[in-house]
Structure formats: C-alpha cells, structure tokens
PDB file of C-alpha atoms and ligand atoms in Angstrom:
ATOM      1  CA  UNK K   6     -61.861 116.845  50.620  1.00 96.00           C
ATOM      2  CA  UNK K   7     -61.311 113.568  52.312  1.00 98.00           C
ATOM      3  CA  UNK K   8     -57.070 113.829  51.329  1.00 98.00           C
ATOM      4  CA  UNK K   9     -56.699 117.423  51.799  1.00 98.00           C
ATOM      5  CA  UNK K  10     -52.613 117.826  51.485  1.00 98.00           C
ATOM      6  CA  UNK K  11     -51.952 114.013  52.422  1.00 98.00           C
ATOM      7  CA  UNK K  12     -48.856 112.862  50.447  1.00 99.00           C
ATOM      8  CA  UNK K  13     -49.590 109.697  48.116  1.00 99.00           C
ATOM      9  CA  UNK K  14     -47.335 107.410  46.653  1.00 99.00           C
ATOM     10  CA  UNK K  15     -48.979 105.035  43.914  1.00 99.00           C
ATOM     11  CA  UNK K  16     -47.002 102.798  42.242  1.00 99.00           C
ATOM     12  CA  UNK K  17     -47.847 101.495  38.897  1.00 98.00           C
ATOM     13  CA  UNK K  18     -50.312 104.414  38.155  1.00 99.00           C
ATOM     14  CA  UNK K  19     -49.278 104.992  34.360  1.00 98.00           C
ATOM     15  CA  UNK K  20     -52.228 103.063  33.548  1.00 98.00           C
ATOM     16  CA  UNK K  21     -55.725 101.221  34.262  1.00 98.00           C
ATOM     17  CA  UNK K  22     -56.140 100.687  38.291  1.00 99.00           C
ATOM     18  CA  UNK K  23     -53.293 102.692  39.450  1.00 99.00           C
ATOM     19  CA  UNK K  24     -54.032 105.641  37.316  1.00 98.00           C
ATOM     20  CA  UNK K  25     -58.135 105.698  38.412  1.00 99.00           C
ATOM     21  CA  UNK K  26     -56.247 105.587  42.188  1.00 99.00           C
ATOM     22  CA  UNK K  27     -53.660 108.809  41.595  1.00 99.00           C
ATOM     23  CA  UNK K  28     -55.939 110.877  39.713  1.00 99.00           C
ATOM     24  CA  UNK K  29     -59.115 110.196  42.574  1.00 99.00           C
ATOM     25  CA  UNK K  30     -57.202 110.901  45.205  1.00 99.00           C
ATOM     26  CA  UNK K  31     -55.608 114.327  43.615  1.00 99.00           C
ATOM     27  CA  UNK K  32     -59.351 114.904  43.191  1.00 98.00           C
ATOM     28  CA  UNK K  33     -59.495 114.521  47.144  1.00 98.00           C
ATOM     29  CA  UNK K  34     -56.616 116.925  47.918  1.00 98.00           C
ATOM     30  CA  UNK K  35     -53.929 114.651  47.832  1.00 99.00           C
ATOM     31  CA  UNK K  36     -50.196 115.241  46.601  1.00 98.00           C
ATOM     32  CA  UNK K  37     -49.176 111.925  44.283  1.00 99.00           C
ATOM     33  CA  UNK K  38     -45.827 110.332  43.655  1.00 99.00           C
ATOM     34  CA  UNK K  39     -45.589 107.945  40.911  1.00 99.00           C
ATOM     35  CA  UNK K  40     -43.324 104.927  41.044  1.00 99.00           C
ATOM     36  CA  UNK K  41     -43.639 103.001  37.173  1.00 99.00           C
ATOM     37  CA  UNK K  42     -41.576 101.827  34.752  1.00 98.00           C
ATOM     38  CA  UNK K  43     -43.270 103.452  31.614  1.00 98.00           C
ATOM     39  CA  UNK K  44     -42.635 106.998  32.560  1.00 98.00           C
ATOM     40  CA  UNK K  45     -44.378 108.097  29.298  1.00 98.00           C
ATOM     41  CA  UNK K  46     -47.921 107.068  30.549  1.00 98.00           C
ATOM     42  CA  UNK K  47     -46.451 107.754  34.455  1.00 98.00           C
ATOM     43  CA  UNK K  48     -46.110 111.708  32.915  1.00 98.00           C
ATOM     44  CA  UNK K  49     -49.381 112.155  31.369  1.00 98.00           C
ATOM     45  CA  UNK K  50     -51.081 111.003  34.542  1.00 99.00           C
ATOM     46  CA  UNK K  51     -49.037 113.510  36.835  1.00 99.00           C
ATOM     47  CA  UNK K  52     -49.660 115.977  33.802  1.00 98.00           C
ATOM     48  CA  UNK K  53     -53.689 115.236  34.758  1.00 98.00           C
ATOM     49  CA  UNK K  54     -53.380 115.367  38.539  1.00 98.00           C
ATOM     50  CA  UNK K  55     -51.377 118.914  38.071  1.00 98.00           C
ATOM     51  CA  UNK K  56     -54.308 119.991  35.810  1.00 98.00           C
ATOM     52  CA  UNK K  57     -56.419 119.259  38.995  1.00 98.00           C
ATOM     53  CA  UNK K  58     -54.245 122.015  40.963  1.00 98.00           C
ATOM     54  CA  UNK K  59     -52.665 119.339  43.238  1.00 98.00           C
ATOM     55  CA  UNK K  60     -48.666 118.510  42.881  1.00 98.00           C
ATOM     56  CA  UNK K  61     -47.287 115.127  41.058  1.00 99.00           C
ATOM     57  CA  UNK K  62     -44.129 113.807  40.556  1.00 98.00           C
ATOM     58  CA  UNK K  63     -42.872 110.879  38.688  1.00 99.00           C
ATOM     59  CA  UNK K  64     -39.920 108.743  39.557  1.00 99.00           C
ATOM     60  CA  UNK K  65     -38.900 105.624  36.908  1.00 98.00           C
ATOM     61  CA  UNK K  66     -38.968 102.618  39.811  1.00 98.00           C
ATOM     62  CA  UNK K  67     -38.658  99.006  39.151  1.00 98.00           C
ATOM     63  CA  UNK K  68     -40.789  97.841  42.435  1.00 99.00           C
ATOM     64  CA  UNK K  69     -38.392  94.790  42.075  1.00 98.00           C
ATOM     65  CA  UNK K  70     -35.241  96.634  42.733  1.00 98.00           C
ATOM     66  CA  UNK K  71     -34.361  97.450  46.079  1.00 98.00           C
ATOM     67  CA  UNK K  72     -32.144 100.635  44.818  1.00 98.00           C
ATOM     68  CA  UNK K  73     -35.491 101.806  42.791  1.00 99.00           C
ATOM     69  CA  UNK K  74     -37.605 101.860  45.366  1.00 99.00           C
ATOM     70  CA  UNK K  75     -35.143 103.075  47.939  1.00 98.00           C
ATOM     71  CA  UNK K  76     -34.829 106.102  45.388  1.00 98.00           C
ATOM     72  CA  UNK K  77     -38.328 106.414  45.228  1.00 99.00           C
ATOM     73  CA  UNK K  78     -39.542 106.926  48.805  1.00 98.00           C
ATOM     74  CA  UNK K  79     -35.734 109.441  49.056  1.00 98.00           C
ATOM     75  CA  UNK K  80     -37.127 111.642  46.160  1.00 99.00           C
ATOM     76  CA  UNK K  81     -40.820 112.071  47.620  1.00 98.00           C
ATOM     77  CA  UNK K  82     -39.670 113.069  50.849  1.00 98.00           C
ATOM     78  CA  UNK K  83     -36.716 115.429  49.487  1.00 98.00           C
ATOM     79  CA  UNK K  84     -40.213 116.964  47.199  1.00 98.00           C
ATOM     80  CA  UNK K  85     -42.994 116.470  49.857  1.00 98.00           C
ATOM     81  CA  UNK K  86     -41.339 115.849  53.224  1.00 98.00           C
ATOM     82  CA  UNK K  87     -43.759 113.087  54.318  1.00 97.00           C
ATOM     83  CA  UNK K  88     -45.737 109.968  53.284  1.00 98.00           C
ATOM     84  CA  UNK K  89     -49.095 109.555  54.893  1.00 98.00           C
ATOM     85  CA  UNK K  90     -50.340 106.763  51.997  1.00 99.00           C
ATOM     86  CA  UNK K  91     -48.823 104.361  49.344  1.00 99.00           C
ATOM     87  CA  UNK K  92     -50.647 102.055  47.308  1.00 99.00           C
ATOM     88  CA  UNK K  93     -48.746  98.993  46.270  1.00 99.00           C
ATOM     89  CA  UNK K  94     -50.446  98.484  42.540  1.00 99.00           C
ATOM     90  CA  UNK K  95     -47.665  97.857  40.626  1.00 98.00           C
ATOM     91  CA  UNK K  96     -47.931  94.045  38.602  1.00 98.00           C
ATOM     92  CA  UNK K  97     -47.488  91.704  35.615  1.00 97.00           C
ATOM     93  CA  UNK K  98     -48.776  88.806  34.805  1.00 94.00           C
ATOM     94  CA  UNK K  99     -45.653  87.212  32.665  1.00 87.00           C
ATOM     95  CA  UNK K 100     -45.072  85.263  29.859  1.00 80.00           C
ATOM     96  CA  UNK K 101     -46.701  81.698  29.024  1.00 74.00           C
ATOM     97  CA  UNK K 102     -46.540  78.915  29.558  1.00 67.00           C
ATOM     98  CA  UNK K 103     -48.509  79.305  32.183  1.00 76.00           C
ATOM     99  CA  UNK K 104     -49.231  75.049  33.972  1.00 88.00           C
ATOM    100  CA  UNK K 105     -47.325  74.192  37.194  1.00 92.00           C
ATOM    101  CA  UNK K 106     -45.729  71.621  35.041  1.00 92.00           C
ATOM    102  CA  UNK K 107     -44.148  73.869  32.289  1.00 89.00           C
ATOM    103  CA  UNK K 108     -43.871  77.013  34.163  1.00 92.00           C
ATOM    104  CA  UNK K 109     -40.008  78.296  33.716  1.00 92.00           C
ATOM    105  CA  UNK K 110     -37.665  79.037  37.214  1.00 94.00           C
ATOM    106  CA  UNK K 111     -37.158  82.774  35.380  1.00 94.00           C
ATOM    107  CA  UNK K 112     -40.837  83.463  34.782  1.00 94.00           C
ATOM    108  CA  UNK K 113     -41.258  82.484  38.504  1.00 96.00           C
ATOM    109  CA  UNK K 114     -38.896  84.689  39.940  1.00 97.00           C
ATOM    110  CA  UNK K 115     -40.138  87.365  37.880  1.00 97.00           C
ATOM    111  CA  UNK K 116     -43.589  87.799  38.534  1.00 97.00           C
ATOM    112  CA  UNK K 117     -42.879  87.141  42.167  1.00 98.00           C
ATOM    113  CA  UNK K 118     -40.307  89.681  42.224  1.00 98.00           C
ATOM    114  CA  UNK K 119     -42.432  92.421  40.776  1.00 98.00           C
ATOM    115  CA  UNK K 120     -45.718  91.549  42.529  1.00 98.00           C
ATOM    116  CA  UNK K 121     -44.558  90.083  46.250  1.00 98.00           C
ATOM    117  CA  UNK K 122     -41.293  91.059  46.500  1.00 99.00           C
ATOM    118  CA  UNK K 123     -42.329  94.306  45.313  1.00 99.00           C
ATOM    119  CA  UNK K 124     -45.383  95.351  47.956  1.00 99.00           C
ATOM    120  CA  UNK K 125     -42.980  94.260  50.523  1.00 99.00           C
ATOM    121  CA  UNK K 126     -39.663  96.155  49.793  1.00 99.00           C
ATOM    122  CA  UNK K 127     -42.236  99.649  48.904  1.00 99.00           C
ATOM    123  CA  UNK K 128     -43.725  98.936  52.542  1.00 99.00           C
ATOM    124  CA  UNK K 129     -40.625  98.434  54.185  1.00 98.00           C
ATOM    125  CA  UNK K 130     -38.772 101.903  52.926  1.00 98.00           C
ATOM    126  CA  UNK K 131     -42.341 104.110  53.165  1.00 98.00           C
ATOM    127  CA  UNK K 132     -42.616 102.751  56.586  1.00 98.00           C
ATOM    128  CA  UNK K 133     -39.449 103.485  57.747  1.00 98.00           C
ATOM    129  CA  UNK K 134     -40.481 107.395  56.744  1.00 98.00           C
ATOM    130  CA  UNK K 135     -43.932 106.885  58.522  1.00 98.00           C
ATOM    131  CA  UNK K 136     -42.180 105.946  61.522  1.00 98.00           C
ATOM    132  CA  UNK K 137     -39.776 108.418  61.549  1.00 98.00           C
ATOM    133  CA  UNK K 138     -42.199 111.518  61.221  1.00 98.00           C
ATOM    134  CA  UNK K 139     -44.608 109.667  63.697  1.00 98.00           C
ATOM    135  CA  UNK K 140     -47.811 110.915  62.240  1.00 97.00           C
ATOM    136  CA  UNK K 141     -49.101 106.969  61.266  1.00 98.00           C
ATOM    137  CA  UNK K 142     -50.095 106.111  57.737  1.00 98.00           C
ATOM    138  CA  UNK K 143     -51.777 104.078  55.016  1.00 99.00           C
ATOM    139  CA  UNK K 144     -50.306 101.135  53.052  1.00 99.00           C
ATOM    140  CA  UNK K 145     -52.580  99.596  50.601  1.00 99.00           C
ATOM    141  CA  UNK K 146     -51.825  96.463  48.986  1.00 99.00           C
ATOM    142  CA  UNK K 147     -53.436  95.730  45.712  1.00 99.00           C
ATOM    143  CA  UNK K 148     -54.577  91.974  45.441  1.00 98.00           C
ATOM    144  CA  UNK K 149     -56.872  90.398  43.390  1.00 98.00           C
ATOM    145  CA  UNK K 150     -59.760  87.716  43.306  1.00 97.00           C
ATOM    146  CA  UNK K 151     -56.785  85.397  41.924  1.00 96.00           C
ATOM    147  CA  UNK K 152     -55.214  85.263  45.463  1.00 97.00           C
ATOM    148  CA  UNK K 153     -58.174  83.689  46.970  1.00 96.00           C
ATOM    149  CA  UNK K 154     -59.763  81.183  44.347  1.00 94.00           C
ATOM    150  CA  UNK K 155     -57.530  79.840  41.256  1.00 91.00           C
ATOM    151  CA  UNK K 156     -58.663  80.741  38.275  1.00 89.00           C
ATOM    152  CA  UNK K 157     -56.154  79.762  35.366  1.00 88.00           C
ATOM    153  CA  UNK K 158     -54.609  82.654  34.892  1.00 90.00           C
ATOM    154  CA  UNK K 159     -50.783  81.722  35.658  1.00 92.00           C
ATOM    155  CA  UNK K 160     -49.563  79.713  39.293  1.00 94.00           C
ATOM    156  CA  UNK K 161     -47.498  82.572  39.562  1.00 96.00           C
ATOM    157  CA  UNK K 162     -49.909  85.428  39.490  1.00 96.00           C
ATOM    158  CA  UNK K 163     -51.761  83.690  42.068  1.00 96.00           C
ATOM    159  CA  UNK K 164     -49.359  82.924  44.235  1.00 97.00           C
ATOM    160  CA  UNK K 165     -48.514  86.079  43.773  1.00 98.00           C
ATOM    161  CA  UNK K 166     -51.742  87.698  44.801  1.00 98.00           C
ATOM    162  CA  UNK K 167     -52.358  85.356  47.886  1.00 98.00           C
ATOM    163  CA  UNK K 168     -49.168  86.001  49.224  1.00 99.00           C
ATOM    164  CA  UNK K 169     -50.175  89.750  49.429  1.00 99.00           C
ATOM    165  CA  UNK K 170     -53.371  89.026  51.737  1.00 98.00           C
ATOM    166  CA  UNK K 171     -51.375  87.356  54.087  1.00 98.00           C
ATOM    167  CA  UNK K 172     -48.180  89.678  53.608  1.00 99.00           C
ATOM    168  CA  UNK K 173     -51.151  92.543  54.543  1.00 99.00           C
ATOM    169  CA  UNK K 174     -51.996  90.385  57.884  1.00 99.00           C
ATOM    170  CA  UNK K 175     -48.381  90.632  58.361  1.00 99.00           C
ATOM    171  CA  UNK K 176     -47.724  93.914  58.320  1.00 99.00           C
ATOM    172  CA  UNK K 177     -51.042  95.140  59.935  1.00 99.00           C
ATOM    173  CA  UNK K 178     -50.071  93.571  63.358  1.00 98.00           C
ATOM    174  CA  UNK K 179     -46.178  94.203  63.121  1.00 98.00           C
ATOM    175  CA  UNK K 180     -47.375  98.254  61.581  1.00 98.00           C
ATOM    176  CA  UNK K 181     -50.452  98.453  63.983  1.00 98.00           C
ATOM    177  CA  UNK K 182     -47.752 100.056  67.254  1.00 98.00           C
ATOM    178  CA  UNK K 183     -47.047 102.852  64.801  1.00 98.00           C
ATOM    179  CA  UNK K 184     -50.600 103.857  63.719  1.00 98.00           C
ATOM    180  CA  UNK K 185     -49.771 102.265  60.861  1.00 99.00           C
ATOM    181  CA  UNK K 186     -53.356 100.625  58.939  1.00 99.00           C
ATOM    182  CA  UNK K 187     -52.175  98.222  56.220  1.00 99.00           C
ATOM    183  CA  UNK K 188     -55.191  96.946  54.194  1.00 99.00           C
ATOM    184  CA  UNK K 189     -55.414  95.316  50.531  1.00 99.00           C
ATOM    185  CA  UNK K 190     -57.872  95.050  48.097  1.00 99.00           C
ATOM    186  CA  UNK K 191     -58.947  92.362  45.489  1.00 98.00           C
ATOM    187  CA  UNK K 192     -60.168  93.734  42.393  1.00 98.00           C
ATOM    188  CA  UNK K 193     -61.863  91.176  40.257  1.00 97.00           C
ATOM    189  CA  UNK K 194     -62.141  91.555  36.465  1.00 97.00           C
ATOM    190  CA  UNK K 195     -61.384  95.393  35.601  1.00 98.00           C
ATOM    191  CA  UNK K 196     -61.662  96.957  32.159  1.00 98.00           C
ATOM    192  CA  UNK K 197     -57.906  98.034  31.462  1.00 98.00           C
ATOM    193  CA  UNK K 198     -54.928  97.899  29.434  1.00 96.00           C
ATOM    194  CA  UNK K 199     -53.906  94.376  31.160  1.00 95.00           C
ATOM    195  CA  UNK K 200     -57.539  93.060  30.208  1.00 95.00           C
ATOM    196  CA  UNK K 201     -58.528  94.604  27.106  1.00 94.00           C
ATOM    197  CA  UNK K 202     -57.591  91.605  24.961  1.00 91.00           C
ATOM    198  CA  UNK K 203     -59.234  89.652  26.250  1.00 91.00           C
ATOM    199  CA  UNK K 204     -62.178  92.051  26.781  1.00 95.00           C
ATOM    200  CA  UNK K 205     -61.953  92.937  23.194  1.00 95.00           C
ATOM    201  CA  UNK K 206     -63.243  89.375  22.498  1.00 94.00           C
ATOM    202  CA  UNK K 207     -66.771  89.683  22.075  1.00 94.00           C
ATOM    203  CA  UNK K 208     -67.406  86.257  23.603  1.00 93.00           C
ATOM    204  CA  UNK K 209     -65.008  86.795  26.785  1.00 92.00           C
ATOM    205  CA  UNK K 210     -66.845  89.722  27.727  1.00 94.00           C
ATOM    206  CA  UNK K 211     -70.276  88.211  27.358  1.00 94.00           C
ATOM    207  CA  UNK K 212     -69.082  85.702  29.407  1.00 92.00           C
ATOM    208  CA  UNK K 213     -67.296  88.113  32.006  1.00 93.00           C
ATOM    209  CA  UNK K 214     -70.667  89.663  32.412  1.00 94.00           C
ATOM    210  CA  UNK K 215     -72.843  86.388  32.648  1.00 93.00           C
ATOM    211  CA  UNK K 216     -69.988  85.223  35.690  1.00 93.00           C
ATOM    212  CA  UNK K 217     -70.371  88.357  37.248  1.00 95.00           C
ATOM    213  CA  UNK K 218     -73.588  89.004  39.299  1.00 95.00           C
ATOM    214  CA  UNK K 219     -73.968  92.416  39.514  1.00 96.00           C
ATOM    215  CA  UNK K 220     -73.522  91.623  35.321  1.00 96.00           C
ATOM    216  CA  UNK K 221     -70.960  93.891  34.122  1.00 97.00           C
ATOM    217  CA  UNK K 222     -67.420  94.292  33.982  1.00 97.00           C
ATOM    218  CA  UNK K 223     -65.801  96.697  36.660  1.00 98.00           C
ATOM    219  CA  UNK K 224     -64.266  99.934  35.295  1.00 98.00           C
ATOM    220  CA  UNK K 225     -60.927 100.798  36.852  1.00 98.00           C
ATOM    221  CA  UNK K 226     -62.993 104.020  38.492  1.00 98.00           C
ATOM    222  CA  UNK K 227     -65.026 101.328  40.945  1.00 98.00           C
ATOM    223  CA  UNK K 228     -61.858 100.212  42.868  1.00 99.00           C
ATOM    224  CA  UNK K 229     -61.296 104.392  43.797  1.00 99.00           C
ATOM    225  CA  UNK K 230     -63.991 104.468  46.082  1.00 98.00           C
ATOM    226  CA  UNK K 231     -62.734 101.170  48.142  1.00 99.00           C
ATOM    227  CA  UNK K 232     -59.363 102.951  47.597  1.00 99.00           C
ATOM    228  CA  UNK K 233     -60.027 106.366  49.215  1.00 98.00           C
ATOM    229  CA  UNK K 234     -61.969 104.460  52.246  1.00 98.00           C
ATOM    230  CA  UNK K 235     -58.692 102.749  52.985  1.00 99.00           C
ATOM    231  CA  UNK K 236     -56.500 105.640  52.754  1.00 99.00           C
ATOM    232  CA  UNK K 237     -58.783 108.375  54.995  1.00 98.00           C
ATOM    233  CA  UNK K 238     -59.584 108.455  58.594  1.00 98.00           C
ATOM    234  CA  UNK K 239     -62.779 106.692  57.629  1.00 98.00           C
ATOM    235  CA  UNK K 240     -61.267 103.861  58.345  1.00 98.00           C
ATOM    236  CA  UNK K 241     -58.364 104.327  61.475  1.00 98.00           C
ATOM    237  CA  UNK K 242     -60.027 101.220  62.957  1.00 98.00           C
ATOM    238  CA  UNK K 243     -59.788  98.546  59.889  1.00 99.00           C
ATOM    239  CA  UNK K 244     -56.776  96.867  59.119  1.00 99.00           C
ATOM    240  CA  UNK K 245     -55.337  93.773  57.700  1.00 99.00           C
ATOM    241  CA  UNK K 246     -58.446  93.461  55.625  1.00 98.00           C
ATOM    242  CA  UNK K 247     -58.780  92.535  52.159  1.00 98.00           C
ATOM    243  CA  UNK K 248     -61.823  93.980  50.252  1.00 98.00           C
ATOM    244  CA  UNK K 249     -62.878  92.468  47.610  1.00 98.00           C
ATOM    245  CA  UNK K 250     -64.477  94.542  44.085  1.00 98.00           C
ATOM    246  CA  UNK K 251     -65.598  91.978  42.198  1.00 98.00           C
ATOM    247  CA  UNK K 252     -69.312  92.661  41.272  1.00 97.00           C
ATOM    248  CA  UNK K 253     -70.129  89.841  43.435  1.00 96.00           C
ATOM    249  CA  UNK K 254     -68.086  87.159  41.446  1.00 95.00           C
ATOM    250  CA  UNK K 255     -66.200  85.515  44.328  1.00 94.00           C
ATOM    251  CA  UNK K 256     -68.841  84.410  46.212  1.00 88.00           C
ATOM    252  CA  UNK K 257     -71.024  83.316  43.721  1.00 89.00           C
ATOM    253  CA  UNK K 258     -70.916  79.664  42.142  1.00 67.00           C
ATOM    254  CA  UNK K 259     -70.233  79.262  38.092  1.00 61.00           C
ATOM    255  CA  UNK K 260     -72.698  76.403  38.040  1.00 52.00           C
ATOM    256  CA  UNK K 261     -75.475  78.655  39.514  1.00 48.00           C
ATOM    257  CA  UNK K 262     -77.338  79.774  36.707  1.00 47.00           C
ATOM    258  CA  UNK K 263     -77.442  84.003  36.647  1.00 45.00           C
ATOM    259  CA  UNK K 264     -81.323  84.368  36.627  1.00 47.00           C
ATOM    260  CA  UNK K 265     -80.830  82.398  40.382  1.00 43.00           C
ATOM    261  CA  UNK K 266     -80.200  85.707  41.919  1.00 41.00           C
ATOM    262  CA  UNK K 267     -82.743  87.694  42.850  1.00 43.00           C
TER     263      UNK K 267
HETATM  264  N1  NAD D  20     -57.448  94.591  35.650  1.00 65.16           N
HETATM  265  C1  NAD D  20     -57.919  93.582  36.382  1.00 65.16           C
HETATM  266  O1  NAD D  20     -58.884  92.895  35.994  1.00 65.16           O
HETATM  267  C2  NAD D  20     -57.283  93.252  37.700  1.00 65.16           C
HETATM  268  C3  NAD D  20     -57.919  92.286  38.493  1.00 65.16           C
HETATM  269  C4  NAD D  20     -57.353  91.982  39.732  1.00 65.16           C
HETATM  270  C5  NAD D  20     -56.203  92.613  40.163  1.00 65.16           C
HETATM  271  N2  NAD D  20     -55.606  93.533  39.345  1.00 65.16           N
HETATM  272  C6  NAD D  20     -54.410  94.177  39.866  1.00 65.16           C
HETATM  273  O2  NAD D  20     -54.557  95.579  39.777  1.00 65.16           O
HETATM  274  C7  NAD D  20     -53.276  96.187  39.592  1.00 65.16           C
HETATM  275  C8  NAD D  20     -53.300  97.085  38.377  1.00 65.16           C
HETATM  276  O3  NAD D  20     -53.655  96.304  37.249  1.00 65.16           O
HETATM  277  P1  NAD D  20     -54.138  96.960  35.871  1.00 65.16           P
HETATM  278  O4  NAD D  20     -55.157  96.063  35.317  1.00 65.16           O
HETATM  279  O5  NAD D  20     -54.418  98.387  36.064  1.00 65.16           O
HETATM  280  O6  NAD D  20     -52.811  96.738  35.003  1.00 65.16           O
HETATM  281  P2  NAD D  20     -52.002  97.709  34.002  1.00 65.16           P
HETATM  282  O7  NAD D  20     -51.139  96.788  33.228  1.00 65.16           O
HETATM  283  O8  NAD D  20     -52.929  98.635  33.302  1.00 65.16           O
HETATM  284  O9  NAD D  20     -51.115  98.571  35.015  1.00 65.16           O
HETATM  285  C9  NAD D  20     -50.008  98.037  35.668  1.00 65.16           C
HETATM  286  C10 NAD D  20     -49.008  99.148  35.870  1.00 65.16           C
HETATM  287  O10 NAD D  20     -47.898  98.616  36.592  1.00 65.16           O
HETATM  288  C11 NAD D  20     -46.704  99.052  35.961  1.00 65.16           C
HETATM  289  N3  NAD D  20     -45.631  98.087  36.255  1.00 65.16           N
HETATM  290  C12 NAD D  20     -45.499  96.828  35.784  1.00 65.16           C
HETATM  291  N4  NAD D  20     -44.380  96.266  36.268  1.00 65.16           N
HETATM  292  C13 NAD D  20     -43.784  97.202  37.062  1.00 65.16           C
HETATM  293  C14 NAD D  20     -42.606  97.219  37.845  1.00 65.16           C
HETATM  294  N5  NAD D  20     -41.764  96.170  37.877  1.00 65.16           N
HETATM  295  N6  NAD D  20     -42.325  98.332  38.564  1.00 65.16           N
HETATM  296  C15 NAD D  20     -43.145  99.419  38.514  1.00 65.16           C
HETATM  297  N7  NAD D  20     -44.258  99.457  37.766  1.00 65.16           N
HETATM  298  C16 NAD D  20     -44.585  98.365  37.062  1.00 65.16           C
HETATM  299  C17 NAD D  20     -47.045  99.139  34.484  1.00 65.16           C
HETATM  300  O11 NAD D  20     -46.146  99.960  33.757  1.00 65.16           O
HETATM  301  C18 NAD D  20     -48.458  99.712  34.553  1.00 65.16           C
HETATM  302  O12 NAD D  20     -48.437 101.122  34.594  1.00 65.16           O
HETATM  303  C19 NAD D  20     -52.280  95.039  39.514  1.00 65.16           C
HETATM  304  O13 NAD D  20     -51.757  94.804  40.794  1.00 65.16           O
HETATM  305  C20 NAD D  20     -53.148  93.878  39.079  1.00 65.16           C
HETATM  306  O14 NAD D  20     -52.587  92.638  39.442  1.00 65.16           O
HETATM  307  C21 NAD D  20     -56.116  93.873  38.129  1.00 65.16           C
END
C-alpha cells in the first residue's frame, strides 16, 4: 500500500474528482478528512472509505472562509494527530454571464474566493501542522486545462485555475526547506456532476471525444493515479509541477483533423 496510515485531507471530495481522490487513496492505506460544503454527499463518501477499513471524517468547510478552514486542519489533527497530504480540489464555476465585459464584481470575488483564495488559505493552515511535526508533506493543487489555454468557460474560472499553477511554483520553493513537495494537476474534461450537462448532450460529447486524442472523455478515476504519484514517496524529488490529464487535448490543435494522429 503506497499510503499505508498517511493522513489525507481532500477537500471538495463529496463528489466527481475529489471523491475518485479520497476513496483511492483509502484504497492505499490512507486516513481521509473531508473539507465540503454538502456534507450529505461528504458522508456517504467517508461512509465508503470506512467500508474500506480505513478511518474518515467529515468537517462542513467553506475553503473561502478563513475560520472554516482553520477549523478544518484543528479537527483532523485533534482526530489524526498529523497531516502528511491535502489535496486542494474544492471549486465552482459561478453563475453567467460569463464575457469580460458583463462579468459582475460579486461573481468575481466569488469564484476567486473559493478556487484561489481557497488552495492558498488550506495550504497555509496544513502547512503550518507539517512544519510543526517536521515529518514534510504533500500539497496538491487541483488545476485544470483552463489555467493554461482559454477556453470559454468563464474569465473567472480561468483566472482562477492559472493562478493555481503559479500559486504551486510559489509554494514549492518557499515549502521546499521543510520537505514540503507542492505539485498541481490539470484535469481536462472529466465525466462528473460539474460536467454532466453538458455531457448529457449527445452532440457535446461527440464533440468532447473528437477534441480529445486519446478519443474519450476522462472518468474522474484517471486523475487517481496522477493523484497518488504526487502524494507518495514516488515522487520526493518533483515539485512545483503541474500535470496535465487531458487525453492529450492540450497539446493538440482543434484545426488538426483527428485521423492526423497516428
Ligand atoms: N470535471 C472536469 O472536467 C474538470 C476539469 C478540470 C478541472 N476540474 C477541477 O476538478 C475539481 C473537481 O471538479 P469536479 O468536476 O469533481 O466538480 P464537482 O462539482 O463534482 O465537485 C466539486 C466539489 O467541491 C465542493 N465545493 C464547492 N465549493 C466549495 C467550497 N466553497 N468549499 C468547500 N467545498 C466546495 C462541492 O460541494 C463538490 O463536492 C475542481 O477543482 C475543478 O475545477 C474539473
């Protein structure tokens, strides 16, 4: 078991992403705190990971709120007594209208509070635990193909999403003294409740696949792998990475026709 005993905080793991993350790495050995605003769905999953014979709590955490996610990293350590990993997954998208020109100040602040704000304020309290029980640690910083090439789905978002590759640079070098990997990764489209509207349009997801060049749409399970690399001793020497699971999307060109790879 590649997480034997290691103490995980995921945040946003009721659902899709974050909920393929908690329940893979309970299936590696690892203890899971949850950190989400729908504690109904945050339940079931630490229902599942208990199931799996490893412990799970759930605290209710708005990543936005200082006092959340202060009470967050206070309640894992009073259950577990350390934090060796936390994946920063926790996101919205937010409300139209979505142009630079219409965009509202609120809708702004929002998604940048939850998304940026967010990774940064659950870093800074988990770290201040990692330092203090000097044994290193693992921060993981959910992304997204959105912070590196725009591709309509709100200014926001993407702003959002870019900031966290450089807010992972950040933190990598200022962490790095304390053994202290920071790494993020950039799904690209992802069957889950945040998608399946859109993926319930027969024409989106023909066209999802046809953009895609490994020619299917990724399944919240395929960013677990990537996830599990970044959190074991696999990979002590990587950080301030971002990895991108994207089925080959980003570095492909929309005007290339599919049949052009080989
Ligand atoms: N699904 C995709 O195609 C895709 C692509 C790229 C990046 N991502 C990123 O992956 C992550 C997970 O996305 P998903 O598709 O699983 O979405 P999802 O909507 O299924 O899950 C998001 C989770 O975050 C929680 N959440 C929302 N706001 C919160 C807040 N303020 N505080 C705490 N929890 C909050 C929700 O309750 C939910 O459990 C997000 O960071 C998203 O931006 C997803």
């Amino acid at each position: 078991m590649r997480l034997l005993d290691k103490v995980a905080i995921v945040t946003g793991a009721a659902s899709g992403i974050g909920r393929a993350i908690a329940v893979g790495f309970a299936k590696e050995g690892a203890h899971v705190s949850i950190g989400d605003i729908n504690l109904e769905g945050a339940e079931s999953v630490a229902d599942e990971i208990e199931m799996l014979g490893r412990r799970a709590i759930v605290v209710k955490t708005n990543v936005a709120e200082a006092s959340d996610v202060k009470r967050l990293i206070d309640i894992t350590i009073a259950e577990f007594e350390e934090i060796n990993i936390i994946v920063n997954n926790a996101a919205m998208v937010g409300e139209p209208p979505l142009t630079c020109q219409e965009i509202s100040e609120d809708t702004w602040d929002q998604v940048l509070a939850v998304n940026l704000k967010g990774v940064l304020l659950c870093s800074q309290y988990a770290v201040k635990e990692m330092i203090r029980l000097s044994r290193g640690g693992k921060i993981i910083n959910i992304s997204s193909i959105s912070g590196e090439v725009y591709i309509g789905i709100a200014p926001n978002y993407h702003v959002s999403k870019a900031g966290i590759i450089m807010l992972t640079k950040a933190m990598a070098i200022e962490f790095a003294k304390y053994n202290i990997n920071v790494n993020a990764i950039g799904p690209g489209l992802i069957e889950s409740p945040a998608t399946k509207p859109l993926l319930d349009i027969p024409e989106c997801r023909e066209f999802a696949k046809n953009a895609i060049p490994l020619h299917r749409v990724g399944q919240p399970e395929d960013v677990v792998g990537p996830a599990l690399f970044l959190a074991s001793k696999d990979s002590d020497f990587v950080t301030g990475q971002t990895i991108f699971v994207d089925g080959g999307f980003l570095y492909s060109h929309p005007t290339v026709p599919t049949n052009y790879y080989p």
